[in-house]
Amino acid sequence: GENVGLHLPTLSVQEGDNSIINCAYSNSASDYFIWYKQESGKGPQFIIDIRSNMDKRQGQRVTVLLNKTVKHLSLQIAATQPGDSAVYFCAENNEGSARQLTFGSGTQLTVLP
Amino acid sequence: KAGVTQTPRYLIKTRGQQVTLSCSPISGHRSVSWYQQTPGQGLQFLFEYFSETQRNKGNFPGRFSGRQFSNSRSEMNVSTLELGDSALYLCASSRHENTEAFFGQGTRLTVV
């Protein structure tokens, strides 16, 4: 069949507002999760990670929340800036199966001036 | 501290040719994994190496292969290139399998 592009969810926020990006993961055995930011023409950039024995982790301006019951991750970005505009991916890893990250389809974040 | 380095950054090849891509991990990192990124399929896992051994392989044909050297540098090879192999090939390194994985800038391969 025709190879169409992935339909990326999009999120537009005003500069200075908080952003929340959501991700549903697929494997209930996954126990390590990473959020990446990817700007056009660049490789994914590590933002923050969380292990399954935690439900919240905070970094600089970012917070990741993990809900294992419904297999859901979210990334919260405080005081969103124009430089935050990018595609954001969540990735899951089952630690028992070596390093194999399974990525979500990504969310395009656009920060409006 | 230097990041993950991938070479070359851009490559144009003809159908039927083969190509070798290189990845130098962050110093001290022993795990190197490879991913293919396309608009149609997103980011897909190719394979992972740790201490020169392939530990895991994704659902790609045998035309895709790789290896890792004693200094942890890794190469991936694609033989008999097809148009559909055009993609951004990304390499990620991590100290162990359950620690942060850092990506390089990728190699943009175009098959014509």
PDB file of C-alpha atoms in Angstrom:
ATOM      1  CA  GLY A   1       0.000   0.000   0.000  1.00  0.00           C
ATOM      2  CA  GLU A   2       0.965   3.637  -0.153  1.00  0.00           C
ATOM      3  CA  ASN A   3       3.518   4.618   2.419  1.00  0.00           C
ATOM      4  CA  VAL A   4       1.959   7.662   3.985  1.00  0.00           C
ATOM      5  CA  GLY A   5       3.675   9.730   6.628  1.00  0.00           C
ATOM      6  CA  LEU A   6       2.869   9.224  10.263  1.00  0.00           C
ATOM      7  CA  HIS A   7       0.191  11.595  11.497  1.00  0.00           C
ATOM      8  CA  LEU A   8       1.874  13.462  14.301  1.00  0.00           C
ATOM      9  CA  PRO A   9      -0.298  14.866  17.031  1.00  0.00           C
ATOM     10  CA  THR A  10       0.330  18.562  17.349  1.00  0.00           C
ATOM     11  CA  LEU A  11       0.314  20.890  20.295  1.00  0.00           C
ATOM     12  CA  SER A  12       0.476  24.661  20.077  1.00  0.00           C
ATOM     13  CA  VAL A  13       1.097  26.725  23.197  1.00  0.00           C
ATOM     14  CA  GLN A  14       1.735  30.361  23.936  1.00  0.00           C
ATOM     15  CA  GLU A  15       5.217  31.312  25.014  1.00  0.00           C
ATOM     16  CA  GLY A  16       5.386  31.286  28.788  1.00  0.00           C
ATOM     17  CA  ASP A  17       2.551  28.790  29.235  1.00  0.00           C
ATOM     18  CA  ASN A  18       3.042  25.246  30.471  1.00  0.00           C
ATOM     19  CA  SER A  19       2.955  22.359  27.995  1.00  0.00           C
ATOM     20  CA  ILE A  20       1.786  18.809  28.599  1.00  0.00           C
ATOM     21  CA  ILE A  21       2.687  16.110  26.094  1.00  0.00           C
ATOM     22  CA  ASN A  22       1.116  12.704  26.494  1.00  0.00           C
ATOM     23  CA  CYS A  23       2.201   9.246  25.450  1.00  0.00           C
ATOM     24  CA  ALA A  24       0.631   5.812  25.717  1.00  0.00           C
ATOM     25  CA  TYR A  25       3.099   2.943  25.816  1.00  0.00           C
ATOM     26  CA  SER A  26       2.412  -0.558  24.690  1.00  0.00           C
ATOM     27  CA  ASN A  27       4.371  -3.086  26.729  1.00  0.00           C
ATOM     28  CA  SER A  28       3.343  -3.678  30.323  1.00  0.00           C
ATOM     29  CA  ALA A  29       6.784  -5.262  30.895  1.00  0.00           C
ATOM     30  CA  SER A  30       8.573  -2.002  30.028  1.00  0.00           C
ATOM     31  CA  ASP A  31      10.298  -0.620  33.075  1.00  0.00           C
ATOM     32  CA  TYR A  32      12.406   2.250  31.811  1.00  0.00           C
ATOM     33  CA  PHE A  33      11.160   5.267  29.885  1.00  0.00           C
ATOM     34  CA  ILE A  34      12.850   8.197  28.195  1.00  0.00           C
ATOM     35  CA  TRP A  35      11.594  11.427  26.664  1.00  0.00           C
ATOM     36  CA  TYR A  36      13.456  12.821  23.674  1.00  0.00           C
ATOM     37  CA  LYS A  37      13.291  16.110  21.810  1.00  0.00           C
ATOM     38  CA  GLN A  38      14.107  16.171  18.119  1.00  0.00           C
ATOM     39  CA  GLU A  39      14.656  19.341  16.151  1.00  0.00           C
ATOM     40  CA  SER A  40      14.586  19.365  12.377  1.00  0.00           C
ATOM     41  CA  GLY A  41      17.711  17.815  10.880  1.00  0.00           C
ATOM     42  CA  LYS A  42      19.080  16.663  14.234  1.00  0.00           C
ATOM     43  CA  GLY A  43      19.175  13.457  16.229  1.00  0.00           C
ATOM     44  CA  PRO A  44      16.916  12.925  19.254  1.00  0.00           C
ATOM     45  CA  GLN A  45      18.124  14.771  22.334  1.00  0.00           C
ATOM     46  CA  PHE A  46      17.730  13.146  25.760  1.00  0.00           C
ATOM     47  CA  ILE A  47      15.448  15.176  28.039  1.00  0.00           C
ATOM     48  CA  ILE A  48      14.575  13.062  31.061  1.00  0.00           C
ATOM     49  CA  ASP A  49      14.079   9.445  32.046  1.00  0.00           C
ATOM     50  CA  ILE A  50      12.059   7.558  34.634  1.00  0.00           C
ATOM     51  CA  ARG A  51      12.076   4.015  35.957  1.00  0.00           C
ATOM     52  CA  SER A  52       8.962   2.034  36.694  1.00  0.00           C
ATOM     53  CA  ASN A  53       9.524   2.161  40.438  1.00  0.00           C
ATOM     54  CA  MET A  54       8.789   5.883  40.314  1.00  0.00           C
ATOM     55  CA  ASP A  55       5.688   7.800  39.266  1.00  0.00           C
ATOM     56  CA  LYS A  56       7.213  11.257  38.994  1.00  0.00           C
ATOM     57  CA  ARG A  57      10.591  12.750  38.238  1.00  0.00           C
ATOM     58  CA  GLN A  58      11.579  16.366  37.853  1.00  0.00           C
ATOM     59  CA  GLY A  59      14.326  18.024  35.886  1.00  0.00           C
ATOM     60  CA  GLN A  60      15.046  21.574  34.933  1.00  0.00           C
ATOM     61  CA  ARG A  61      11.689  22.971  33.716  1.00  0.00           C
ATOM     62  CA  VAL A  62      10.497  19.444  32.907  1.00  0.00           C
ATOM     63  CA  THR A  63       8.535  16.837  34.836  1.00  0.00           C
ATOM     64  CA  VAL A  64       7.727  13.310  33.735  1.00  0.00           C
ATOM     65  CA  LEU A  65       4.748  11.461  35.166  1.00  0.00           C
ATOM     66  CA  LEU A  66       4.274   7.716  34.842  1.00  0.00           C
ATOM     67  CA  ASN A  67       0.975   5.904  35.338  1.00  0.00           C
ATOM     68  CA  LYS A  68       1.638   2.193  35.031  1.00  0.00           C
ATOM     69  CA  THR A  69      -1.977   1.264  35.623  1.00  0.00           C
ATOM     70  CA  VAL A  70      -3.066   2.777  32.323  1.00  0.00           C
ATOM     71  CA  LYS A  71       0.368   2.627  30.635  1.00  0.00           C
ATOM     72  CA  HIS A  72       0.610   6.365  30.239  1.00  0.00           C
ATOM     73  CA  LEU A  73       3.477   8.828  30.328  1.00  0.00           C
ATOM     74  CA  SER A  74       3.368  12.588  30.241  1.00  0.00           C
ATOM     75  CA  LEU A  75       5.980  15.292  29.876  1.00  0.00           C
ATOM     76  CA  GLN A  76       5.306  18.663  31.400  1.00  0.00           C
ATOM     77  CA  ILE A  77       7.348  21.650  30.287  1.00  0.00           C
ATOM     78  CA  ALA A  78       7.108  24.725  32.452  1.00  0.00           C
ATOM     79  CA  ALA A  79       7.235  28.257  31.008  1.00  0.00           C
ATOM     80  CA  THR A  80       7.521  27.020  27.433  1.00  0.00           C
ATOM     81  CA  GLN A  81      10.006  28.910  25.269  1.00  0.00           C
ATOM     82  CA  PRO A  82      10.399  29.237  21.487  1.00  0.00           C
ATOM     83  CA  GLY A  83      13.439  26.956  21.673  1.00  0.00           C
ATOM     84  CA  ASP A  84      11.173  24.194  22.948  1.00  0.00           C
ATOM     85  CA  SER A  85       9.500  23.922  19.543  1.00  0.00           C
ATOM     86  CA  ALA A  86      10.336  20.438  18.262  1.00  0.00           C
ATOM     87  CA  VAL A  87       8.991  16.908  17.962  1.00  0.00           C
ATOM     88  CA  TYR A  88       8.862  15.077  21.280  1.00  0.00           C
ATOM     89  CA  PHE A  89       9.076  11.291  21.513  1.00  0.00           C
ATOM     90  CA  CYS A  90       8.545   8.952  24.383  1.00  0.00           C
ATOM     91  CA  ALA A  91      10.501   5.697  24.342  1.00  0.00           C
ATOM     92  CA  GLU A  92      10.111   2.543  26.399  1.00  0.00           C
ATOM     93  CA  ASN A  93      12.622  -0.161  27.214  1.00  0.00           C
ATOM     94  CA  ASN A  94      12.187  -3.532  28.791  1.00  0.00           C
ATOM     95  CA  GLU A  95      15.378  -3.803  30.809  1.00  0.00           C
ATOM     96  CA  GLY A  96      15.327  -7.538  30.560  1.00  0.00           C
ATOM     97  CA  SER A  97      15.754  -7.415  26.800  1.00  0.00           C
ATOM     98  CA  ALA A  98      18.975  -5.437  26.449  1.00  0.00           C
ATOM     99  CA  ARG A  99      18.872  -2.004  24.929  1.00  0.00           C
ATOM    100  CA  GLN A 100      15.925  -1.819  22.542  1.00  0.00           C
ATOM    101  CA  LEU A 101      13.939   1.365  22.667  1.00  0.00           C
ATOM    102  CA  THR A 102      10.424   1.360  21.256  1.00  0.00           C
ATOM    103  CA  PHE A 103       9.361   4.844  20.234  1.00  0.00           C
ATOM    104  CA  GLY A 104       5.980   6.493  20.066  1.00  0.00           C
ATOM    105  CA  SER A 105       5.029   8.389  16.928  1.00  0.00           C
ATOM    106  CA  GLY A 106       5.894  11.751  18.430  1.00  0.00           C
ATOM    107  CA  THR A 107       4.162  15.052  19.125  1.00  0.00           C
ATOM    108  CA  GLN A 108       4.956  18.264  17.288  1.00  0.00           C
ATOM    109  CA  LEU A 109       5.143  21.115  19.798  1.00  0.00           C
ATOM    110  CA  THR A 110       4.867  24.641  18.403  1.00  0.00           C
ATOM    111  CA  VAL A 111       5.439  27.601  20.689  1.00  0.00           C
ATOM    112  CA  LEU A 112       3.569  30.714  19.597  1.00  0.00           C
ATOM    113  CA  PRO A 113       5.041  34.165  20.310  1.00  0.00           C
TER     114      PRO A 113
ATOM    115  CA  LYS B   1      32.998  15.214  26.791  1.00  0.00           C
ATOM    116  CA  ALA B   2      32.369  14.386  23.142  1.00  0.00           C
ATOM    117  CA  GLY B   3      28.942  13.121  22.169  1.00  0.00           C
ATOM    118  CA  VAL B   4      27.996  10.328  19.818  1.00  0.00           C
ATOM    119  CA  THR B   5      29.611  10.864  16.418  1.00  0.00           C
ATOM    120  CA  GLN B   6      28.179   9.470  13.221  1.00  0.00           C
ATOM    121  CA  THR B   7      29.845   9.575   9.840  1.00  0.00           C
ATOM    122  CA  PRO B   8      29.147  10.462   7.172  1.00  0.00           C
ATOM    123  CA  ARG B   9      26.320  12.965   7.784  1.00  0.00           C
ATOM    124  CA  TYR B  10      24.932  12.636   4.272  1.00  0.00           C
ATOM    125  CA  LEU B  11      25.182   9.929   1.672  1.00  0.00           C
ATOM    126  CA  ILE B  12      23.692   9.357  -1.766  1.00  0.00           C
ATOM    127  CA  LYS B  13      23.817   5.861  -3.209  1.00  0.00           C
ATOM    128  CA  THR B  14      22.363   4.046  -6.184  1.00  0.00           C
ATOM    129  CA  ARG B  15      20.000   1.085  -5.958  1.00  0.00           C
ATOM    130  CA  GLY B  16      21.895  -2.162  -5.698  1.00  0.00           C
ATOM    131  CA  GLN B  17      24.961  -0.643  -4.068  1.00  0.00           C
ATOM    132  CA  GLN B  18      26.009  -1.229  -0.500  1.00  0.00           C
ATOM    133  CA  VAL B  19      26.797   1.273   2.216  1.00  0.00           C
ATOM    134  CA  THR B  20      28.658   1.328   5.525  1.00  0.00           C
ATOM    135  CA  LEU B  21      27.821   3.813   8.254  1.00  0.00           C
ATOM    136  CA  SER B  22      29.973   4.488  11.288  1.00  0.00           C
ATOM    137  CA  CYS B  23      29.201   5.381  14.897  1.00  0.00           C
ATOM    138  CA  SER B  24      31.619   6.375  17.650  1.00  0.00           C
ATOM    139  CA  PRO B  25      29.924   6.190  21.057  1.00  0.00           C
ATOM    140  CA  ILE B  26      30.521   8.394  24.044  1.00  0.00           C
ATOM    141  CA  SER B  27      33.714   7.406  25.823  1.00  0.00           C
ATOM    142  CA  GLY B  28      33.028   4.657  28.331  1.00  0.00           C
ATOM    143  CA  HIS B  29      29.772   3.586  26.713  1.00  0.00           C
ATOM    144  CA  ARG B  30      29.723  -0.056  25.703  1.00  0.00           C
ATOM    145  CA  SER B  31      26.206  -0.357  24.294  1.00  0.00           C
ATOM    146  CA  VAL B  32      25.554   0.892  20.780  1.00  0.00           C
ATOM    147  CA  SER B  33      22.171   0.592  19.135  1.00  0.00           C
ATOM    148  CA  TRP B  34      21.002   1.567  15.671  1.00  0.00           C
ATOM    149  CA  TYR B  35      17.655   2.968  14.532  1.00  0.00           C
ATOM    150  CA  GLN B  36      16.076   3.832  11.221  1.00  0.00           C
ATOM    151  CA  GLN B  37      13.853   6.902  11.026  1.00  0.00           C
ATOM    152  CA  THR B  38      11.458   7.481   8.143  1.00  0.00           C
ATOM    153  CA  PRO B  39       8.360   9.661   7.778  1.00  0.00           C
ATOM    154  CA  GLY B  40       6.249   6.583   7.172  1.00  0.00           C
ATOM    155  CA  GLN B  41       7.448   4.280   9.945  1.00  0.00           C
ATOM    156  CA  GLY B  42       8.938   6.619  12.538  1.00  0.00           C
ATOM    157  CA  LEU B  43      11.867   5.411  14.616  1.00  0.00           C
ATOM    158  CA  GLN B  44      12.492   1.687  14.360  1.00  0.00           C
ATOM    159  CA  PHE B  45      15.072  -0.420  16.137  1.00  0.00           C
ATOM    160  CA  LEU B  46      17.622  -2.172  13.955  1.00  0.00           C
ATOM    161  CA  PHE B  47      20.065  -3.862  16.364  1.00  0.00           C
ATOM    162  CA  GLU B  48      22.108  -3.412  19.493  1.00  0.00           C
ATOM    163  CA  TYR B  49      25.696  -4.324  20.329  1.00  0.00           C
ATOM    164  CA  PHE B  50      27.404  -4.633  23.670  1.00  0.00           C
ATOM    165  CA  SER B  51      31.030  -5.627  24.070  1.00  0.00           C
ATOM    166  CA  GLU B  52      31.258  -6.655  20.406  1.00  0.00           C
ATOM    167  CA  THR B  53      28.220  -8.963  20.635  1.00  0.00           C
ATOM    168  CA  GLN B  54      24.882  -8.400  18.980  1.00  0.00           C
ATOM    169  CA  ARG B  55      22.333  -8.808  21.740  1.00  0.00           C
ATOM    170  CA  ASN B  56      19.141  -7.838  19.993  1.00  0.00           C
ATOM    171  CA  LYS B  57      17.877  -7.410  16.460  1.00  0.00           C
ATOM    172  CA  GLY B  58      14.781  -5.740  15.087  1.00  0.00           C
ATOM    173  CA  ASN B  59      12.551  -6.824  12.224  1.00  0.00           C
ATOM    174  CA  PHE B  60      14.729  -5.874   9.308  1.00  0.00           C
ATOM    175  CA  PRO B  61      15.908  -8.082   6.436  1.00  0.00           C
ATOM    176  CA  GLY B  62      19.320  -9.703   6.449  1.00  0.00           C
ATOM    177  CA  ARG B  63      20.601  -6.968   4.120  1.00  0.00           C
ATOM    178  CA  PHE B  64      21.014  -4.906   7.280  1.00  0.00           C
ATOM    179  CA  SER B  65      23.958  -5.972   9.377  1.00  0.00           C
ATOM    180  CA  GLY B  66      26.335  -4.487  11.880  1.00  0.00           C
ATOM    181  CA  ARG B  67      29.329  -5.034  14.047  1.00  0.00           C
ATOM    182  CA  GLN B  68      31.099  -3.531  16.990  1.00  0.00           C
ATOM    183  CA  PHE B  69      34.815  -3.230  17.548  1.00  0.00           C
ATOM    184  CA  SER B  70      36.833  -3.645  20.712  1.00  0.00           C
ATOM    185  CA  ASN B  71      36.899   0.142  21.202  1.00  0.00           C
ATOM    186  CA  SER B  72      33.042   0.122  21.121  1.00  0.00           C
ATOM    187  CA  ARG B  73      32.872   1.888  17.769  1.00  0.00           C
ATOM    188  CA  SER B  74      30.189   0.359  15.587  1.00  0.00           C
ATOM    189  CA  GLU B  75      29.409   0.090  11.922  1.00  0.00           C
ATOM    190  CA  MET B  76      26.250  -0.870  10.136  1.00  0.00           C
ATOM    191  CA  ASN B  77      26.104  -2.126   6.593  1.00  0.00           C
ATOM    192  CA  VAL B  78      23.224  -2.232   4.157  1.00  0.00           C
ATOM    193  CA  SER B  79      23.715  -4.339   1.055  1.00  0.00           C
ATOM    194  CA  THR B  80      21.761  -4.311  -2.192  1.00  0.00           C
ATOM    195  CA  LEU B  81      20.221  -0.941  -1.444  1.00  0.00           C
ATOM    196  CA  GLU B  82      16.573  -0.318  -2.251  1.00  0.00           C
ATOM    197  CA  LEU B  83      14.771   2.988  -2.663  1.00  0.00           C
ATOM    198  CA  GLY B  84      12.901   2.276   0.571  1.00  0.00           C
ATOM    199  CA  ASP B  85      16.144   2.258   2.504  1.00  0.00           C
ATOM    200  CA  SER B  86      16.300   6.032   2.190  1.00  0.00           C
ATOM    201  CA  ALA B  87      16.129   7.233   5.773  1.00  0.00           C
ATOM    202  CA  LEU B  88      17.889   8.879   8.656  1.00  0.00           C
ATOM    203  CA  TYR B  89      20.012   6.252  10.408  1.00  0.00           C
ATOM    204  CA  LEU B  90      20.622   6.997  14.044  1.00  0.00           C
ATOM    205  CA  CYS B  91      23.028   5.510  16.498  1.00  0.00           C
ATOM    206  CA  ALA B  92      22.599   5.676  20.274  1.00  0.00           C
ATOM    207  CA  SER B  93      25.113   4.847  22.961  1.00  0.00           C
ATOM    208  CA  SER B  94      24.664   4.062  26.619  1.00  0.00           C
ATOM    209  CA  ARG B  95      26.863   2.858  29.428  1.00  0.00           C
ATOM    210  CA  HIS B  96      24.630  -0.102  30.141  1.00  0.00           C
ATOM    211  CA  GLU B  97      21.314  -1.347  28.815  1.00  0.00           C
ATOM    212  CA  ASN B  98      19.302   0.340  31.554  1.00  0.00           C
ATOM    213  CA  THR B  99      20.851   3.799  31.526  1.00  0.00           C
ATOM    214  CA  GLU B 100      20.363   6.906  29.444  1.00  0.00           C
ATOM    215  CA  ALA B 101      20.752   6.455  25.706  1.00  0.00           C
ATOM    216  CA  PHE B 102      22.260   9.377  23.789  1.00  0.00           C
ATOM    217  CA  PHE B 103      21.860   9.773  20.054  1.00  0.00           C
ATOM    218  CA  GLY B 104      24.157  11.042  17.369  1.00  0.00           C
ATOM    219  CA  GLN B 105      23.083  13.461  14.651  1.00  0.00           C
ATOM    220  CA  GLY B 106      22.433  10.638  12.264  1.00  0.00           C
ATOM    221  CA  THR B 107      23.404   9.760   8.716  1.00  0.00           C
ATOM    222  CA  ARG B 108      20.936  10.834   6.059  1.00  0.00           C
ATOM    223  CA  LEU B 109      20.987   8.128   3.375  1.00  0.00           C
ATOM    224  CA  THR B 110      19.319   8.769   0.041  1.00  0.00           C
ATOM    225  CA  VAL B 111      19.002   5.902  -2.425  1.00  0.00           C
ATOM    226  CA  VAL B 112      18.369   6.908  -6.017  1.00  0.00           C
TER     227      VAL B 112
END
